[in-house]
Short mmCIF file of C-alpha atoms in Angstrom, two decimals:
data_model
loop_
_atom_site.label_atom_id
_atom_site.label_comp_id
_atom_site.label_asym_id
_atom_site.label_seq_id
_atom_site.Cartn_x
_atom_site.Cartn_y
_atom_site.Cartn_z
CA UNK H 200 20.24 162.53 -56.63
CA UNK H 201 21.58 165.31 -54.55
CA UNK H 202 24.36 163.38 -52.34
CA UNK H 203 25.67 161.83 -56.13
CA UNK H 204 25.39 165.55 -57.69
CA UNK H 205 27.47 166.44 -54.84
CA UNK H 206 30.06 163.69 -55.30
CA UNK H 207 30.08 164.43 -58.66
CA UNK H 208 30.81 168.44 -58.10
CA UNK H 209 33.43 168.00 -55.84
CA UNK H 210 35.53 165.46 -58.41
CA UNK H 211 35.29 168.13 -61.01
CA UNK H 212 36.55 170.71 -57.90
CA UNK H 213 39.36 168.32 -57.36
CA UNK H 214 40.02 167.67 -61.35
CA UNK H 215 39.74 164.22 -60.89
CA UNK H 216 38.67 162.41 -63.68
CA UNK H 217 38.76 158.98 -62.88
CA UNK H 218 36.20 159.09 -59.80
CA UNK H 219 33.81 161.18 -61.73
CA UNK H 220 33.93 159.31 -64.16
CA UNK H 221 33.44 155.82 -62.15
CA UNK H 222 30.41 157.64 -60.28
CA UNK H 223 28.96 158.27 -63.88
CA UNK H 224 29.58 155.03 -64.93
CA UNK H 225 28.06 153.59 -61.45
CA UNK H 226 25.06 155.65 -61.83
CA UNK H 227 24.25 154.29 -65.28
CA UNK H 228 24.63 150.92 -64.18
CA UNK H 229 22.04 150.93 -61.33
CA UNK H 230 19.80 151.66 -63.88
CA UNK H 231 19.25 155.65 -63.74
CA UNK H 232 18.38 157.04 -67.06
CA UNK H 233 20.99 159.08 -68.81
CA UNK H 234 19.15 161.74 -69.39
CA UNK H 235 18.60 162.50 -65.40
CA UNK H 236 22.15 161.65 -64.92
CA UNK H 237 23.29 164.47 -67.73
CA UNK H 238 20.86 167.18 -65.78
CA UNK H 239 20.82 166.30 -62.19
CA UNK H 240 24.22 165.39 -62.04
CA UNK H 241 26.65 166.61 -64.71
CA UNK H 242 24.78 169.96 -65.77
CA UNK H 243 23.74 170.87 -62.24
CA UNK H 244 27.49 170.26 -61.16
CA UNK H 245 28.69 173.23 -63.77
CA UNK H 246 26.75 175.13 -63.01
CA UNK H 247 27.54 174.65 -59.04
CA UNK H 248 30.98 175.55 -60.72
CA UNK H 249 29.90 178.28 -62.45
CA UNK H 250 28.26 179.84 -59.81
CA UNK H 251 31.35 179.58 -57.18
CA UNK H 252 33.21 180.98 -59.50
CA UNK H 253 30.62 184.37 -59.76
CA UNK H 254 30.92 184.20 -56.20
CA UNK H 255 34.59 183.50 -55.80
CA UNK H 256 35.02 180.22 -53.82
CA UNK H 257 35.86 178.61 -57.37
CA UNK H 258 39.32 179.55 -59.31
CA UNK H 259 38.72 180.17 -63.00
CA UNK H 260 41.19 177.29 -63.20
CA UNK H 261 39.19 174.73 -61.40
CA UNK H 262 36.03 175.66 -64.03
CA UNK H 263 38.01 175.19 -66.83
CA UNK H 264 39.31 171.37 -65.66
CA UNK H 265 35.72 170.76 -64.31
CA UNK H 266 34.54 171.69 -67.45
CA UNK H 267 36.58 169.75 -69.53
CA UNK H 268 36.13 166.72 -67.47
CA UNK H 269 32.92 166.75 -67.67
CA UNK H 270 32.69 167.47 -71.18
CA UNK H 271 34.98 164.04 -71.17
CA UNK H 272 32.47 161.86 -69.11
CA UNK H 273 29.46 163.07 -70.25
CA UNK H 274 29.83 161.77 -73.92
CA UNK H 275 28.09 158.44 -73.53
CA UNK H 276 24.75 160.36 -72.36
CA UNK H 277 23.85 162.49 -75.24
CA UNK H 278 20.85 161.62 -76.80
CA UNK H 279 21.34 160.00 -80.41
CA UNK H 280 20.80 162.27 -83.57
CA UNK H 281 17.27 161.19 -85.25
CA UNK H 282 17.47 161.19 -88.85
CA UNK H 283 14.47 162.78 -90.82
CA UNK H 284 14.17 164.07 -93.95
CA UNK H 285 11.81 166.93 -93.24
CA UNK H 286 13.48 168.48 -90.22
CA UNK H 287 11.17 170.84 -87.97
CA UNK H 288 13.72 173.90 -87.77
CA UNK H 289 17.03 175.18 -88.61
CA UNK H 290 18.80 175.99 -85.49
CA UNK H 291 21.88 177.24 -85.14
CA UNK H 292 23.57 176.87 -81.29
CA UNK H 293 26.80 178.16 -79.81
CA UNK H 294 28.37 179.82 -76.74
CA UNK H 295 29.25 183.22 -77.05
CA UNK H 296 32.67 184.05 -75.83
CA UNK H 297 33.66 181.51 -73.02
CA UNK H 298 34.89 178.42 -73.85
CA UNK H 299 32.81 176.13 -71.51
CA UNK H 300 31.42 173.72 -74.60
CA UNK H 301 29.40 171.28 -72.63
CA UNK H 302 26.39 173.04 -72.53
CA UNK H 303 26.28 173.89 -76.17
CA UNK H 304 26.85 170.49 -77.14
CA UNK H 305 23.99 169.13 -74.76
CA UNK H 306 21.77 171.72 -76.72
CA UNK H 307 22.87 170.86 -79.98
CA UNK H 308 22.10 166.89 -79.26
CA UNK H 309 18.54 167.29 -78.08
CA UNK H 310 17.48 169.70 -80.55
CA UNK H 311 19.18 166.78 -83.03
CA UNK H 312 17.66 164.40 -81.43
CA UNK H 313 13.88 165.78 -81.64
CA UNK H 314 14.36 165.74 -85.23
CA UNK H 315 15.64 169.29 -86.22
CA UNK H 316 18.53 170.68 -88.29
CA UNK H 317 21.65 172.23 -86.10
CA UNK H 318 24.44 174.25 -87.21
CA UNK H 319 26.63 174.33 -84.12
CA UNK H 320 28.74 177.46 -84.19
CA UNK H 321 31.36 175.56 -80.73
CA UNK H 322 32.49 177.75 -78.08
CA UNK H 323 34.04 181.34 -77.76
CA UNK H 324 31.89 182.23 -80.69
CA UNK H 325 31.47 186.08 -81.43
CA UNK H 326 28.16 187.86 -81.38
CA UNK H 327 28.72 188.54 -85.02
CA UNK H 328 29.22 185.84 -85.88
CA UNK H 329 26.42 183.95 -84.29
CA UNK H 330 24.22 186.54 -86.77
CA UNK H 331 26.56 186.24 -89.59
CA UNK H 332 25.65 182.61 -89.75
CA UNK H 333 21.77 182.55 -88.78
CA UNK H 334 21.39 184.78 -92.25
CA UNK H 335 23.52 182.85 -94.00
CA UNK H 336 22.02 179.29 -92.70
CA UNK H 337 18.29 180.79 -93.11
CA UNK H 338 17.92 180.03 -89.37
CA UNK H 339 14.44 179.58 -87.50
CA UNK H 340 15.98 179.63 -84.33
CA UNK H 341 19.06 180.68 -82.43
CA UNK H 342 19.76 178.63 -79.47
CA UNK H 343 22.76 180.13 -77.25
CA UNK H 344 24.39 178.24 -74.00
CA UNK H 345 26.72 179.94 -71.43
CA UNK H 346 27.86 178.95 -68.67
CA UNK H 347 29.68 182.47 -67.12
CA UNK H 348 27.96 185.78 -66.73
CA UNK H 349 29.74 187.59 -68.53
CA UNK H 350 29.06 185.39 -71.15
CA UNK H 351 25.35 185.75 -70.82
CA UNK H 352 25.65 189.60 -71.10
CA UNK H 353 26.85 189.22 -74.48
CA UNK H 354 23.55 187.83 -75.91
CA UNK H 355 22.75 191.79 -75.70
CA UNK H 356 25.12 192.47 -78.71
CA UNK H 357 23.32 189.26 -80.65
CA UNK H 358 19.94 190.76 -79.85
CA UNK H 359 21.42 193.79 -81.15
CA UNK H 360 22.81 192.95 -84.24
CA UNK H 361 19.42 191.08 -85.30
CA UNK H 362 17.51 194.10 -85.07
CA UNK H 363 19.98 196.00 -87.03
CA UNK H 364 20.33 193.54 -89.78
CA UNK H 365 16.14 192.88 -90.12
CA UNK H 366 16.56 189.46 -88.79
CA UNK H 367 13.35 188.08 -87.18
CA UNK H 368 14.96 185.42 -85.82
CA UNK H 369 13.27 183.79 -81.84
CA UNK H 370 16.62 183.88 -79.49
CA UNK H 371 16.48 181.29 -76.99
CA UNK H 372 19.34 181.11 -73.83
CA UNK H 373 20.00 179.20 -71.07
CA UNK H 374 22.97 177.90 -68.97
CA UNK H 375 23.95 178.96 -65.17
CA UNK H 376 23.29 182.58 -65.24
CA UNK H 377 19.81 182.20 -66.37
CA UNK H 378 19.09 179.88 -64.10
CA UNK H 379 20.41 181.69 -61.39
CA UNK H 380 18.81 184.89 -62.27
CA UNK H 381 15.05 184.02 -63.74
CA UNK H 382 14.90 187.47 -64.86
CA UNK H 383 18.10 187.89 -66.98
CA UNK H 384 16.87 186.71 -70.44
CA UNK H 385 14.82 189.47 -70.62
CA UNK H 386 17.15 191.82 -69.56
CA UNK H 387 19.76 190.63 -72.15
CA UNK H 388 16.65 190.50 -75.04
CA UNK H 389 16.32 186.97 -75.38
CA UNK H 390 13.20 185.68 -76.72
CA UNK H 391 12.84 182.94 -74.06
CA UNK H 392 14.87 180.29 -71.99
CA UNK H 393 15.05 176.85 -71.03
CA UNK H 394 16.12 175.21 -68.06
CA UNK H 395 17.60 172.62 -69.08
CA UNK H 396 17.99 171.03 -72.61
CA UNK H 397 14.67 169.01 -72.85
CA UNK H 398 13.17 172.44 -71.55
CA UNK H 399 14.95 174.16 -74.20
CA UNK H 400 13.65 172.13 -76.88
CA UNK H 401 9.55 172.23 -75.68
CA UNK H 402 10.07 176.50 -75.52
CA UNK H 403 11.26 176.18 -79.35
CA UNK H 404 8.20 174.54 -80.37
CA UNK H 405 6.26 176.62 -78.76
CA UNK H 406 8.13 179.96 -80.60
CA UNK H 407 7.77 178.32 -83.88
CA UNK H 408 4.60 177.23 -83.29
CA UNK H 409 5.40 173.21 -84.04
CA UNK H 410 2.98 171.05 -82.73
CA UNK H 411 3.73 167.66 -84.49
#
């Protein structure tokens, strides 16, 4: 999965749409499941992206077209919402200040998919916001995906602003940064992290104490 994860990062270097694209598409039709196509491939490439740019191989430029791109071709892989009528938790995702959405939306489909209830905030969201809404939607759960570091600092001012405003709501992150830096959720005062979205999902249970 490596040599097609490294295809697929330097189509999204190169902004070109139509052979990422086609190497989705070719993956999916030797039989690999979607779901290890959308981690090992797609999510793994931005945050290849992400991390160049941190290190500054990578124009800001080049993440934004990556990002969009892949946003484009990774449509057809997102699990499918499962309707129930007693979902497990409120959740309510976004990405705080960047306006990388891919990750967010990943989130938000999974945590559909397993059967909760998501309020997705989108992208460049403001920490205020994000805390605005969790009171206002009676949230169990906040989950928040970045994709830059800067970004990820941010989560800071959310833990912040819960504390001020008696809100004893879990805060789960993830996205690049965290998974660059295993350490940074705590720093930022997350409540915990997943690496990846199916990740992400399990660690929620596990706050709210679902077992079913």
């Amino acid at each position: 999965m490596q040599v097609h994860q490294s295809r697929f990062f330097a189509f999204l270097r190169s902004a070109d749409f139509v052979a990422a694209r086609g190497l989705i598409k070719e993956l999916t039709d030797w039989g690999l499941s979607p779901a290890d196509v959308l981690e090992q491939v797609v999510t793994a490439s931005l945050w290849a992206l992400g991390n160049g740019w941190e290190e500054g191989s990578i124009s800001l430029t080049q993440v934004y077209m990556g990002g969009r791109i892949a946003e484009a071709v990774a449509a057809d892989l997102l699990p499918q919402e499962r309707q129930t009528a007693s979902p497990w938790a409120r959740v309510v995702t976004a990405t705080l200040a960047d306006h990388h959405g891919l990750g967010q939306r990943i989130v938000s489909a999974y945590f559909r998919a397993a059967g909760a209830r998501v309020v997705s905030l989108g992208v460049g969201v403001e920490p205020e916001t994000v805390v605005d809404r969790a009171g206002e939607e009676r949230a169990d759960l906040i989950a928040l995906s970045m994709l830059m570091y800067p970004s990820a600092l941010r989560v800071h001012r959310v833990r912040d602003l819960l504390d001020r405003a008696g809100l004893a709501v879990p805060l789960l992150v993830g996205g690049a940064p965290f998974n660059l830096d295993r350490a940074l959720w705590k720093q930022v005062g997350a409540s915990a992290m997943g690496g990846n979205p199916a990740e992400g999902v399990a660690v929620a249970r596990q706050l709210l104490g679902v077992t079913s």
